[in-house]
XYZ file of N, CA, C and O in Angstrom:
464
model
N -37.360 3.548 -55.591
C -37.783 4.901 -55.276
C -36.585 5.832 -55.150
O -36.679 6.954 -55.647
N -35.751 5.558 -54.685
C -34.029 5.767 -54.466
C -33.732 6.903 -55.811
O -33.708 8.127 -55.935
N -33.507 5.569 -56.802
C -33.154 6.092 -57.650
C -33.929 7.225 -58.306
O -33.381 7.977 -59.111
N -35.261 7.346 -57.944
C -35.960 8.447 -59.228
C -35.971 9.247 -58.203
O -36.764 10.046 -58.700
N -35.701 9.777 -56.985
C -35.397 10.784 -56.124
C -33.903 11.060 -56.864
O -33.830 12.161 -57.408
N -32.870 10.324 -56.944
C -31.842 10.771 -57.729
C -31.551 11.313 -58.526
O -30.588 12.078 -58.575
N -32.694 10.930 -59.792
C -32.722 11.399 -61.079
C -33.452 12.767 -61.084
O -33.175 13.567 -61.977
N -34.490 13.122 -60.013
C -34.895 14.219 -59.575
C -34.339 15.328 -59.123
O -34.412 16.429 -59.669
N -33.680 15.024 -57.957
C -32.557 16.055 -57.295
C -32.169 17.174 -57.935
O -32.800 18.199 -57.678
N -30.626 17.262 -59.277
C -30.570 17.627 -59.464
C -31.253 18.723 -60.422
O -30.765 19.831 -60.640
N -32.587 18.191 -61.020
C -33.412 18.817 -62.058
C -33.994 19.968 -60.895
O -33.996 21.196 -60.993
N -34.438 19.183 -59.873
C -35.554 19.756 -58.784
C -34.537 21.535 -58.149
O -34.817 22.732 -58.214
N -33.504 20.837 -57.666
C -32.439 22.399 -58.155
C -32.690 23.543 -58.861
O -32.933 24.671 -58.433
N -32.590 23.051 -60.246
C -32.287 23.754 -61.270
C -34.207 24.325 -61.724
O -34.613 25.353 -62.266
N -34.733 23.463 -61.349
C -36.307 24.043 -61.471
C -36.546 25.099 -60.615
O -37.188 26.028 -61.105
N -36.133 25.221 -59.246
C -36.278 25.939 -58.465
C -35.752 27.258 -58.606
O -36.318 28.311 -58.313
N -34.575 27.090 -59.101
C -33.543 28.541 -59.780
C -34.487 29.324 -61.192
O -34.350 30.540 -61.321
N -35.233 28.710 -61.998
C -36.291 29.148 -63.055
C -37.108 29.956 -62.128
O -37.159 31.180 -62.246
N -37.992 29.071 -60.859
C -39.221 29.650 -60.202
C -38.614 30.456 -59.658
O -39.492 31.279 -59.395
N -37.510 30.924 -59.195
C -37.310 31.831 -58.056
C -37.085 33.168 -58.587
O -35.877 33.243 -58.813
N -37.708 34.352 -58.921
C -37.293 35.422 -59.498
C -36.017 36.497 -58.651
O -35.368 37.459 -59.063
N -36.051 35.937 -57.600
C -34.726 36.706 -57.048
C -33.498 35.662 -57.264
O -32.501 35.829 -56.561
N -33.524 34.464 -58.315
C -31.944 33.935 -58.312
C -31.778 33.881 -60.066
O -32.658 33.558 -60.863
N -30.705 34.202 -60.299
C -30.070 34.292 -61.431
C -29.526 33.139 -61.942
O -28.822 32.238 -61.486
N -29.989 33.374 -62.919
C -29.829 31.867 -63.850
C -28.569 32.200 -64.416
O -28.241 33.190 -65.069
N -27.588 30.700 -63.873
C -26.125 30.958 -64.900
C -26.260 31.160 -66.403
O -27.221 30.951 -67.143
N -25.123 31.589 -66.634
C -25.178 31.930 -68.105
C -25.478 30.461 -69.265
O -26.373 30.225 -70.077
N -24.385 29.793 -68.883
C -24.409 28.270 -69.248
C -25.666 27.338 -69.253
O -25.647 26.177 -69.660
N -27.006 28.133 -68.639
C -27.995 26.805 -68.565
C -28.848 27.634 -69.452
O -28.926 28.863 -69.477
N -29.545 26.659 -70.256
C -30.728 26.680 -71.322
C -31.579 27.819 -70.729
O -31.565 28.337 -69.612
N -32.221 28.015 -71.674
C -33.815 28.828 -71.679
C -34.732 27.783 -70.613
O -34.475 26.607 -70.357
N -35.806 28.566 -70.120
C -36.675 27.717 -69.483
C -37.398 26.606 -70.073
O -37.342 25.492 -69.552
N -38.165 26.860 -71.266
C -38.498 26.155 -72.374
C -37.493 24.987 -72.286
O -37.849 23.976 -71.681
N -36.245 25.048 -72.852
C -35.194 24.093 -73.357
C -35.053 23.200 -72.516
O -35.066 21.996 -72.775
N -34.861 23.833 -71.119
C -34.673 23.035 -69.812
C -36.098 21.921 -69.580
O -35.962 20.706 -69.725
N -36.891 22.299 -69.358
C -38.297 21.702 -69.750
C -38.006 20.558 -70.688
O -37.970 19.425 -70.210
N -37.877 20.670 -71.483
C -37.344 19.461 -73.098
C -36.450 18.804 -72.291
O -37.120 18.093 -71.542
N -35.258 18.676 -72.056
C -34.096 18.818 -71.268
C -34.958 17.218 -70.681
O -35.207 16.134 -71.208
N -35.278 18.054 -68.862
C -35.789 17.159 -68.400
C -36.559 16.365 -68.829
O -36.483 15.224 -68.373
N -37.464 16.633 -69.741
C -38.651 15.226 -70.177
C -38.009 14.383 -71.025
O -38.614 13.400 -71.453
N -36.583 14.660 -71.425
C -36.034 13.960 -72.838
C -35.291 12.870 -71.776
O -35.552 11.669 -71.712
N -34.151 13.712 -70.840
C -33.685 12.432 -69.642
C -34.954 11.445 -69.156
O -34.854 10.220 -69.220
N -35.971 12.016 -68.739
C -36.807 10.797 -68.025
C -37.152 10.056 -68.855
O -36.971 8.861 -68.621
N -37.825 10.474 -70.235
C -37.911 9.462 -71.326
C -36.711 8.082 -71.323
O -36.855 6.861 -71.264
N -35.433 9.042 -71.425
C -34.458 7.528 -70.995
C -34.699 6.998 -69.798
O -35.488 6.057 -69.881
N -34.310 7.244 -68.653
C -34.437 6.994 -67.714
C -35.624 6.128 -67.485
O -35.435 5.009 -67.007
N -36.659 6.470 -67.735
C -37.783 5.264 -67.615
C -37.877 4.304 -68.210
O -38.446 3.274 -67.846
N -37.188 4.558 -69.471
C -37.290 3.410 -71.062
C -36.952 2.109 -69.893
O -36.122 2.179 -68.987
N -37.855 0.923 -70.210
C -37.413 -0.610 -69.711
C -37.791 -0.581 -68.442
O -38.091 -1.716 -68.071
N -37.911 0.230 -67.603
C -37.853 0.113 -66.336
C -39.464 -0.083 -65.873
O -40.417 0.307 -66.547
N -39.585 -1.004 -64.137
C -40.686 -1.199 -63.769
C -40.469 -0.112 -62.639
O -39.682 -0.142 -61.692
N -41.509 0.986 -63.052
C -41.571 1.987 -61.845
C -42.713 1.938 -60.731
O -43.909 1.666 -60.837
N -42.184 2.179 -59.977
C -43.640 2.210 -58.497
C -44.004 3.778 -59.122
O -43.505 4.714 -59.748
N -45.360 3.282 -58.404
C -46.507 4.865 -58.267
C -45.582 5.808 -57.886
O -44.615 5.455 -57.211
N -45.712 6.803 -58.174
C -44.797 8.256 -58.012
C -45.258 9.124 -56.456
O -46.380 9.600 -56.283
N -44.609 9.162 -55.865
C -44.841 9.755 -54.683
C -45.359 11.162 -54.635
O -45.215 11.798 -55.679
N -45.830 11.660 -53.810
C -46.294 12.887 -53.627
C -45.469 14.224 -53.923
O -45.781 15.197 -54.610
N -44.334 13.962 -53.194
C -43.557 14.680 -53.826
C -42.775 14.763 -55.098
O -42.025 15.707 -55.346
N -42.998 13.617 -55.998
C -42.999 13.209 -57.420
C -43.563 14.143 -57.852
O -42.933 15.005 -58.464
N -44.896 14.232 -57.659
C -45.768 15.015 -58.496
C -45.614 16.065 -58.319
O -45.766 16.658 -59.386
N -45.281 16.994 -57.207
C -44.544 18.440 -57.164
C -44.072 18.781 -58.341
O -44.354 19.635 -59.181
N -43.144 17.776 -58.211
C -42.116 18.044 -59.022
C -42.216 18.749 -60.792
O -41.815 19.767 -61.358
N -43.027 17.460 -61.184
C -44.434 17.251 -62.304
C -44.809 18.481 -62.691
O -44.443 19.143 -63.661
N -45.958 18.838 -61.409
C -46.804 19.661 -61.695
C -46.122 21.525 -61.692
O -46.582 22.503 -62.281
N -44.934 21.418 -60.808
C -43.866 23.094 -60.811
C -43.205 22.844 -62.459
O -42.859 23.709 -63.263
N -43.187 21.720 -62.569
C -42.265 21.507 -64.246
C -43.500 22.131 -65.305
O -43.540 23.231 -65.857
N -44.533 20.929 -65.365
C -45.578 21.766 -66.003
C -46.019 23.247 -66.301
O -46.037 23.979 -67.290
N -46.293 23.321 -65.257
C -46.606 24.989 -64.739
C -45.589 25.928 -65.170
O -46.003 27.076 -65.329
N -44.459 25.738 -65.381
C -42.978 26.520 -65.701
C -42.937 26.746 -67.384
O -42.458 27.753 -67.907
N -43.744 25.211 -68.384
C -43.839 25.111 -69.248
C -45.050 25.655 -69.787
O -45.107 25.604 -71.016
N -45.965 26.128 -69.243
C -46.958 26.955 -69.501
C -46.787 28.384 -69.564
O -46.826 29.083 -70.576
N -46.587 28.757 -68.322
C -46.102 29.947 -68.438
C -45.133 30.612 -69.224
O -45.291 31.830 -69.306
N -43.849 29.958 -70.020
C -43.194 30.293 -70.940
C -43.675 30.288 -72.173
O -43.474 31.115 -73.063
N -44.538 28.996 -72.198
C -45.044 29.593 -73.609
C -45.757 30.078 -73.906
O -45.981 30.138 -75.115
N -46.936 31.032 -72.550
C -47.875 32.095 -72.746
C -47.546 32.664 -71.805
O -48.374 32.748 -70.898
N -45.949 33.410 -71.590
C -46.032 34.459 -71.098
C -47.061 35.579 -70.567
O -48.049 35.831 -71.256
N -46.910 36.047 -69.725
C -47.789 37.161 -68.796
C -47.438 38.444 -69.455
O -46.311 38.916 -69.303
N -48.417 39.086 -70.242
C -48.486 40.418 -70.549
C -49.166 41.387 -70.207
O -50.323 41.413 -70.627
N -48.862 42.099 -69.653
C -49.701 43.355 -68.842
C -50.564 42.716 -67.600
O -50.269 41.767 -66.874
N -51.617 43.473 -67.597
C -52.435 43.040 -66.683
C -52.923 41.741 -66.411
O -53.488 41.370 -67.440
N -52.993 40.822 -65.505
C -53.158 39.531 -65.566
C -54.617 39.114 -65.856
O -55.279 40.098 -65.526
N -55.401 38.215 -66.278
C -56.252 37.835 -66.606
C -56.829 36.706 -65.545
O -55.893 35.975 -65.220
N -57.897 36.375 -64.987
C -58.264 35.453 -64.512
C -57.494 34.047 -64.200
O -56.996 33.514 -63.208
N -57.662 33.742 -65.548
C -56.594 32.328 -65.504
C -55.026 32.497 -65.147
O -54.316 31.703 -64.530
N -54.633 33.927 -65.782
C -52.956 33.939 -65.351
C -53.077 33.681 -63.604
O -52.530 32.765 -62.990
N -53.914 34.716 -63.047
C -53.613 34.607 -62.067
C -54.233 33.396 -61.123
O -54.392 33.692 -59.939
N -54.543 32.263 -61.477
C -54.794 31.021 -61.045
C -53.506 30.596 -61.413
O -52.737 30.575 -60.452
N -53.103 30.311 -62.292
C -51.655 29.757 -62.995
C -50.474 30.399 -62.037
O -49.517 29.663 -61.798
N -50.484 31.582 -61.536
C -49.719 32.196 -60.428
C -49.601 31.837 -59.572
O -48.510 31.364 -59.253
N -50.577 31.857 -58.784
C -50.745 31.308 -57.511
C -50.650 29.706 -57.631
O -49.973 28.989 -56.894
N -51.380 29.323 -58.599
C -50.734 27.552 -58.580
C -49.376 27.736 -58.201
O -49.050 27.343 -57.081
N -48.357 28.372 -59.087
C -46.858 28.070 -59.333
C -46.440 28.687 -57.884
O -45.631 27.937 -57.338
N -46.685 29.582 -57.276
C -46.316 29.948 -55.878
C -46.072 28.693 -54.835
O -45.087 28.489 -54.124
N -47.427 27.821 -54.985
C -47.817 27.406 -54.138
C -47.047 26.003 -54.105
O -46.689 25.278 -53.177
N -46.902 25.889 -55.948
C -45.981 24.704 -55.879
C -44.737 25.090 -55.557
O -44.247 24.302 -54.749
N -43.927 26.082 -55.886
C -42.958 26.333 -55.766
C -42.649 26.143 -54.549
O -41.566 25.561 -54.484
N -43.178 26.404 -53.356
C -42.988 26.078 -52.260
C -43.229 25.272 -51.579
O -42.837 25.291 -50.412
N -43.920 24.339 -52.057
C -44.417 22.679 -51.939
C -42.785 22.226 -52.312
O -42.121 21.748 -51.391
N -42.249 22.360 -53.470
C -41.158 21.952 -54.226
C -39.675 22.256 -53.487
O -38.681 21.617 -53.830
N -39.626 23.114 -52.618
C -38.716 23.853 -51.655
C -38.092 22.548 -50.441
O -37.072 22.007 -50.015
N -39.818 22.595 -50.311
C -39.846 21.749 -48.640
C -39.886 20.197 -49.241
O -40.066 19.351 -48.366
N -39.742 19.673 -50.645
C -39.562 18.927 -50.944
C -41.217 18.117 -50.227
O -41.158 17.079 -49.568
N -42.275 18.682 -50.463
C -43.739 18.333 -49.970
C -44.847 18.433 -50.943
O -44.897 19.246 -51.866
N -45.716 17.551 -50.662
C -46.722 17.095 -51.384
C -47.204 18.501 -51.826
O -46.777 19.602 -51.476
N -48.193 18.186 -52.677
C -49.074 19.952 -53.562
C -50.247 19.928 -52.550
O -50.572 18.970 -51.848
N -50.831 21.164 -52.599
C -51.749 21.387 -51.539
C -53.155 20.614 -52.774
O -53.408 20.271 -53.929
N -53.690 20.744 -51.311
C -55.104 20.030 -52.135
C -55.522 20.853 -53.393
O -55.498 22.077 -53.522
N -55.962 19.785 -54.407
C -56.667 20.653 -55.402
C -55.372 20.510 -56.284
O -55.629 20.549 -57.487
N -53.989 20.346 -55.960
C -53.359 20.547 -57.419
C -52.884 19.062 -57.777
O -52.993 18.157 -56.950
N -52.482 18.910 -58.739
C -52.377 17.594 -59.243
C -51.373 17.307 -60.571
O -51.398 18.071 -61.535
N -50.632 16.321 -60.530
C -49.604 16.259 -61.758
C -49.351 14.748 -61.900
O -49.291 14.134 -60.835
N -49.207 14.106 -62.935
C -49.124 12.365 -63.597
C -47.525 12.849 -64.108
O -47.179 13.981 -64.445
N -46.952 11.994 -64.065
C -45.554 11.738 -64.334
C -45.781 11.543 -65.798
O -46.787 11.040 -66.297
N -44.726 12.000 -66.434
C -44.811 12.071 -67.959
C -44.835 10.281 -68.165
O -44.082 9.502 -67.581
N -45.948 9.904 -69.187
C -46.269 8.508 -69.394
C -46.722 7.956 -68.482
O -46.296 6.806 -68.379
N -47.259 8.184 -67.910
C -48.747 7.523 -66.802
C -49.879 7.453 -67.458
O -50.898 7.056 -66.891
């Protein structure tokens, strides 16, 4: 468990700097999109061979703010929000701050670790 909190950490950072609209993304790090690829391409290694335990609660935070980050970039919010944007909003709020306190998603949201 150790270790995939490890392999998390620093991504969980750098996810948080995407969600946060008051912090500025260094110049040096990818597009949100890219970063997204990024991370699912490391865990792809990272898991290759390995026997993993069930993913913890705060696993799936993780998951489901990554997801959610990857949605929203690739259907950007234009103008007025629509029903679903603003479910997709408030999801990402809610994870985002689930993801902060390093804490489970509130009821109702849900995320499977890439290859589950």
């Amino acid at each position: 468990m150790d270790d995939i909190y490890d392999f998390l950490k620093p991504y969980r950072q750098r996810l948080l700097r995407y969600l946060d609209a008051n912090e500025k993304i260094p110049g040096d790090e990818p597009g949100p999109l890219e970063f997204v690829y990024e991370v699912l391409d490391a865990w792809s290694r990272f898991a290759q061979n390995r026997q993993l335990p069930e993913p913890s609660a705060q696993e799936r935070t993780f998951w489901f703010s990554l997801y959610q980050l990857e949605e929203l970039v690739e259907d950007p919010v234009r103008g007025q929000l629509d029903p679903y944007e603003g479910i997709l909003m408030q999801n990402l709020a809610m994870a985002r701050e689930a993801l902060k306190q390093w804490k489970k998603l509130p009821q109702g949201l849900y995320a499977t670790r890439p290859g589950e």
